[in-house]
Short mmCIF file of C-alpha atoms in Angstrom, two decimals:
data_model
loop_
_atom_site.label_atom_id
_atom_site.label_comp_id
_atom_site.label_asym_id
_atom_site.label_seq_id
_atom_site.Cartn_x
_atom_site.Cartn_y
_atom_site.Cartn_z
CA MET A 269 13.08 -18.88 0.59
CA ALA A 270 12.38 -15.23 -0.60
CA ASP A 271 13.90 -11.88 -0.30
CA THR A 272 12.32 -9.94 2.51
CA TRP A 273 12.72 -6.37 3.88
CA VAL A 274 14.23 -6.71 7.42
CA ASN A 275 15.41 -4.26 10.24
CA TRP A 276 19.16 -4.52 9.90
CA CYS A 277 21.75 -3.17 12.56
CA PRO A 278 25.18 -3.01 10.95
CA LYS A 279 26.76 -2.41 14.32
CA LEU A 280 25.21 -5.42 16.00
CA GLY A 281 25.41 -7.43 12.84
CA THR A 282 21.89 -8.75 13.22
CA VAL A 283 18.21 -8.53 12.30
CA LEU A 284 16.07 -6.68 14.90
CA ALA A 285 12.33 -7.22 15.78
CA ASN A 286 10.13 -3.97 15.60
CA ASP A 287 10.04 -3.87 19.36
CA GLU A 288 13.88 -3.91 19.54
CA ILE A 289 13.91 -0.53 17.91
CA VAL A 290 13.13 3.09 19.16
CA ASN A 291 13.30 6.08 16.90
CA GLY A 292 15.28 4.23 14.32
CA SER A 293 17.82 3.00 16.68
CA SER A 294 18.51 -0.46 18.43
CA VAL A 295 17.36 -0.56 22.05
CA ARG A 296 20.61 -2.22 22.78
CA GLY A 297 23.42 0.23 22.21
CA GLY A 298 21.35 2.95 20.24
CA PHE A 299 22.99 2.01 17.19
CA PRO A 300 21.22 3.17 13.74
CA VAL A 301 18.91 0.54 12.13
CA GLU A 302 18.19 0.38 8.39
CA GLN A 303 15.90 -1.51 5.99
CA LYS A 304 17.75 -4.06 4.19
CA LEU A 305 16.51 -6.66 1.48
CA MET A 306 17.74 -10.25 2.91
CA ARG A 307 17.23 -13.95 2.02
CA GLN A 308 14.64 -15.43 4.50
CA TRP A 309 12.59 -18.41 5.17
CA SER A 310 9.09 -17.50 4.73
CA MET A 311 5.82 -19.27 5.62
CA ARG A 312 3.45 -19.89 2.75
CA ILE A 313 0.35 -18.78 4.51
CA LYS A 314 -1.49 -18.48 1.10
CA ALA A 315 -1.05 -22.11 0.59
CA TYR A 316 -3.24 -23.16 3.65
CA ALA A 317 -5.05 -19.80 4.55
CA GLU A 318 -8.38 -21.29 3.59
CA ARG A 319 -7.75 -24.52 5.88
CA LEU A 320 -6.91 -21.99 8.88
CA LEU A 321 -10.15 -19.93 8.23
CA VAL A 322 -12.36 -23.10 8.09
CA GLY A 323 -10.58 -24.47 11.12
CA LEU A 324 -11.61 -21.44 13.20
CA ASP A 325 -15.20 -22.69 12.98
CA THR A 326 -14.40 -25.85 14.73
CA ILE A 327 -12.50 -24.72 17.77
CA ASP A 328 -13.92 -23.46 21.05
CA TRP A 329 -12.41 -19.94 21.15
CA SER A 330 -14.14 -16.62 21.96
CA ASP A 331 -15.47 -14.69 18.96
CA SER A 332 -12.95 -11.92 19.59
CA ILE A 333 -9.94 -14.20 19.37
CA LYS A 334 -11.36 -15.88 16.26
CA GLU A 335 -11.81 -12.28 14.63
CA GLN A 336 -8.13 -11.31 15.47
CA GLN A 337 -6.99 -14.59 13.81
CA ARG A 338 -9.11 -14.12 10.72
CA ASN A 339 -7.68 -10.29 10.51
CA TRP A 340 -4.12 -11.89 10.81
CA ILE A 341 -4.71 -14.53 8.09
CA GLY A 342 -5.86 -11.45 6.02
CA LYS A 343 -7.87 -13.04 3.35
CA SER A 344 -9.15 -10.37 0.87
CA LYS A 345 -11.17 -10.68 -2.23
CA GLY A 346 -10.66 -8.38 -5.13
CA ALA A 347 -8.84 -7.81 -8.31
CA SER A 348 -5.25 -7.36 -9.42
CA LEU A 349 -4.96 -4.42 -11.93
CA THR A 350 -1.97 -3.78 -14.04
CA PHE A 351 -0.97 -0.19 -14.76
CA ASN A 352 1.64 0.44 -17.49
CA VAL A 353 4.52 2.93 -16.66
CA GLU A 354 4.17 5.79 -19.16
CA ASN A 355 6.67 5.74 -22.10
CA SER A 356 8.04 2.44 -20.93
CA ALA A 357 7.45 -1.25 -21.09
CA LEU A 358 7.50 -1.64 -17.25
CA LYS A 359 4.22 -2.41 -15.47
CA ILE A 360 3.07 -1.91 -11.71
CA GLU A 361 0.65 -4.52 -10.56
CA VAL A 362 -1.85 -3.32 -7.73
CA PHE A 363 -4.32 -5.50 -5.76
CA THR A 364 -7.49 -3.93 -4.72
CA THR A 365 -10.69 -4.96 -2.85
CA ARG A 366 -12.49 -1.84 -4.58
CA PRO A 367 -12.08 -2.19 -8.22
CA ASP A 368 -15.41 -0.23 -8.44
CA THR A 369 -13.41 2.94 -7.62
CA VAL A 370 -10.94 2.56 -10.63
CA PHE A 371 -12.14 5.82 -12.21
CA GLY A 372 -11.39 7.62 -9.16
CA VAL A 373 -7.56 6.87 -9.08
CA ASP A 374 -5.95 10.16 -8.86
CA PHE A 375 -2.31 8.93 -7.89
CA MET A 376 -0.38 5.82 -7.15
CA VAL A 377 1.58 5.33 -3.99
CA VAL A 378 4.47 2.76 -4.14
CA ALA A 379 6.68 1.64 -1.43
CA PRO A 380 10.15 3.46 -1.33
CA GLU A 381 11.87 0.04 -1.55
CA HIS A 382 10.00 -1.10 -4.82
CA GLU A 383 12.29 -2.56 -7.31
CA LEU A 384 11.16 -0.32 -10.09
CA ILE A 385 11.70 3.02 -8.33
CA GLU A 386 15.24 3.47 -9.27
CA THR A 387 14.55 2.76 -12.93
CA ILE A 388 11.46 4.95 -13.36
CA THR A 389 12.56 7.96 -11.61
CA PRO A 390 13.87 10.63 -14.10
CA ALA A 391 17.17 12.58 -13.32
CA SER A 392 15.22 15.64 -12.44
CA HIS A 393 13.81 13.90 -9.38
CA GLN A 394 16.59 11.58 -8.47
CA ALA A 395 18.11 13.71 -5.51
CA GLU A 396 14.82 14.23 -3.86
CA VAL A 397 13.74 10.55 -4.21
CA GLU A 398 17.11 9.36 -2.89
CA ASN A 399 16.94 11.66 0.15
CA TYR A 400 13.52 10.48 1.01
CA ILE A 401 14.43 6.70 0.60
CA ALA A 402 17.43 7.44 2.89
CA TYR A 403 15.01 8.80 5.59
CA VAL A 404 12.56 5.80 5.15
CA LYS A 405 15.34 3.34 5.56
CA SER A 406 16.09 4.66 9.13
CA ARG A 407 12.46 3.74 10.18
CA SER A 408 11.11 0.58 11.43
CA GLU A 409 7.98 -1.12 9.93
CA ARG A 410 6.16 -0.25 13.08
CA GLU A 411 7.03 3.42 13.06
CA ARG A 412 6.07 3.64 9.40
CA ILE A 413 2.58 2.07 9.94
CA ALA A 414 1.90 4.24 13.14
CA GLU A 415 3.13 7.43 11.70
CA LYS A 416 0.67 10.19 11.89
CA LYS A 417 2.77 12.86 9.90
CA ILE A 418 2.10 12.74 6.16
CA THR A 419 5.36 12.22 4.19
CA GLY A 420 5.89 11.32 0.61
CA CYS A 421 7.88 12.22 -2.67
CA PHE A 422 6.82 12.46 -6.14
CA THR A 423 8.88 10.36 -8.40
CA GLY A 424 8.34 12.39 -11.55
CA ALA A 425 7.02 9.32 -13.38
CA TYR A 426 3.42 8.24 -14.21
CA VAL A 427 1.45 5.07 -14.90
CA VAL A 428 -1.60 4.92 -17.35
CA ASN A 429 -5.05 4.02 -15.90
CA PRO A 430 -5.88 0.77 -18.04
CA PHE A 431 -9.63 1.83 -17.96
CA ASN A 432 -9.57 5.35 -19.36
CA GLN A 433 -5.85 5.92 -20.18
CA GLN A 434 -5.58 8.78 -17.63
CA ARG A 435 -2.02 9.70 -16.58
CA ILE A 436 -1.45 8.93 -12.93
CA PRO A 437 1.47 10.31 -10.86
CA ILE A 438 3.60 7.90 -9.00
CA TRP A 439 4.46 9.00 -5.42
CA ILE A 440 6.44 7.06 -2.84
CA SER A 441 5.49 7.07 0.75
CA GLU A 442 6.55 5.31 3.97
CA TYR A 443 3.04 4.05 4.80
CA VAL A 444 3.19 1.57 1.80
CA LEU A 445 5.33 -1.33 2.71
CA ALA A 446 7.11 -3.58 0.10
CA GLY A 447 6.29 -6.71 1.96
CA TYR A 448 2.53 -6.16 1.80
CA GLY A 449 0.52 -7.05 -1.27
CA THR A 450 2.39 -5.79 -4.24
CA GLY A 451 4.07 -2.88 -2.59
CA ALA A 452 1.87 -0.38 -4.49
CA ILE A 453 -1.53 0.86 -4.11
CA MET A 454 -3.88 3.05 -6.37
CA ALA A 455 -5.19 5.99 -4.46
CA VAL A 456 -8.78 7.03 -4.60
CA PRO A 457 -8.97 10.00 -2.14
CA CYS A 458 -12.74 10.49 -2.45
CA GLY A 459 -13.16 7.20 -0.89
CA ASP A 460 -10.25 6.47 1.41
CA ASP A 461 -9.22 8.61 4.32
CA ARG A 462 -5.64 8.11 4.17
CA ASP A 463 -5.52 8.90 0.47
CA PHE A 464 -7.65 11.89 1.12
CA LYS A 465 -5.28 13.29 3.61
CA PHE A 466 -2.35 12.72 1.47
CA ALA A 467 -3.93 14.28 -1.47
CA GLN A 468 -4.72 17.45 0.56
CA HIS A 469 -1.40 17.63 2.03
CA PHE A 470 0.32 17.57 -1.46
CA ASN A 471 -2.34 19.55 -3.16
CA ILE A 472 -3.27 16.63 -5.55
CA PRO A 473 -6.63 17.18 -7.41
CA ILE A 474 -9.45 14.73 -6.27
CA THR A 475 -11.94 13.24 -8.66
CA ASN A 476 -15.53 12.73 -7.25
CA ILE A 477 -16.85 9.42 -8.46
CA ILE A 478 -19.71 9.13 -5.78
CA GLY A 479 -21.51 12.31 -6.46
CA ASP A 480 -23.51 13.56 -3.35
CA ALA A 481 -21.74 10.85 -1.20
CA TYR A 482 -18.56 12.92 -1.32
CA ASP A 483 -18.84 16.55 0.04
CA GLY A 484 -15.21 17.58 -0.41
CA THR A 485 -14.35 17.66 3.31
CA ALA A 486 -13.72 13.92 4.15
CA ALA A 487 -13.37 10.57 2.26
CA ASN A 488 -16.48 8.41 2.16
CA PRO A 489 -15.60 4.58 1.93
CA THR A 490 -19.30 3.66 1.39
CA LYS A 491 -19.98 0.93 -1.11
CA GLU A 492 -23.65 2.32 -1.49
CA GLY A 493 -22.74 5.49 -3.53
CA ILE A 494 -24.08 5.92 -6.99
CA LEU A 495 -21.19 6.12 -9.48
CA SER A 496 -20.42 9.09 -11.59
CA ASN A 497 -17.46 10.26 -13.59
CA SER A 498 -17.02 6.46 -14.10
CA ASP A 499 -17.63 5.82 -17.76
CA PHE A 500 -19.64 2.44 -18.10
CA LEU A 501 -20.27 2.17 -14.48
CA ASN A 502 -22.18 5.63 -14.24
CA GLY A 503 -25.36 5.22 -12.30
CA MET A 504 -24.37 1.94 -10.81
CA ILE A 505 -24.30 1.34 -6.97
CA GLN A 506 -20.70 0.82 -5.96
CA LYS A 507 -21.18 -2.73 -4.58
CA ASP A 508 -22.80 -3.84 -7.71
CA ALA A 509 -19.99 -2.43 -9.81
CA ILE A 510 -17.30 -4.66 -8.28
CA ALA A 511 -18.15 -7.63 -10.17
CA VAL A 512 -18.87 -5.78 -13.39
CA VAL A 513 -15.23 -4.39 -13.26
CA ILE A 514 -13.67 -7.69 -12.44
#
């Protein structure tokens, strides 16, 4: 059993699947749907993910179907980094497959439903954050993932980069989901397209950690860049720096 965010329709008194919701309302009746934390039975995929992956090599399925299954299982290799919330004993954990980019973190994006948001948001930003959370609650998970429009809200709080003590602003945005990973991401706009567009939209300064591989007009997710502005990683090829950071 685990607490999980679900699509809850108060009028129908039930949980709805993503395909039972259109524009924030139930297909049946057109009633408002909101995100709600509820106790659910959960399958512990992590407990047997490796068996599922190994088993795919023993069955007579097409390569395309097997690849879909591997993507669904979603095994990732990387590192969990802990960022201390500034002037607080609280911490926010982030899982990343690209720890080599840690010196290029320009902001953090946290799911609007994250349990710490209410605690870390100062009074000066409370109203704006609450309004944004109310908007997100009316959206289904599918709508949030597919959304092309860039939306977000600065919480007024900061975390500290554990590698260089840089102050990093904490934002919330609908594209980060509480039920995926830790519900928080470290944003590296010079190397990630979505982070780049978010930074441009909200005028967040971008740190270039890959030299000529980043031209300022688009993110470059390469692992072949030569690191710069990266302290002890300077001069290393990104893919080689991953293990060093871990």
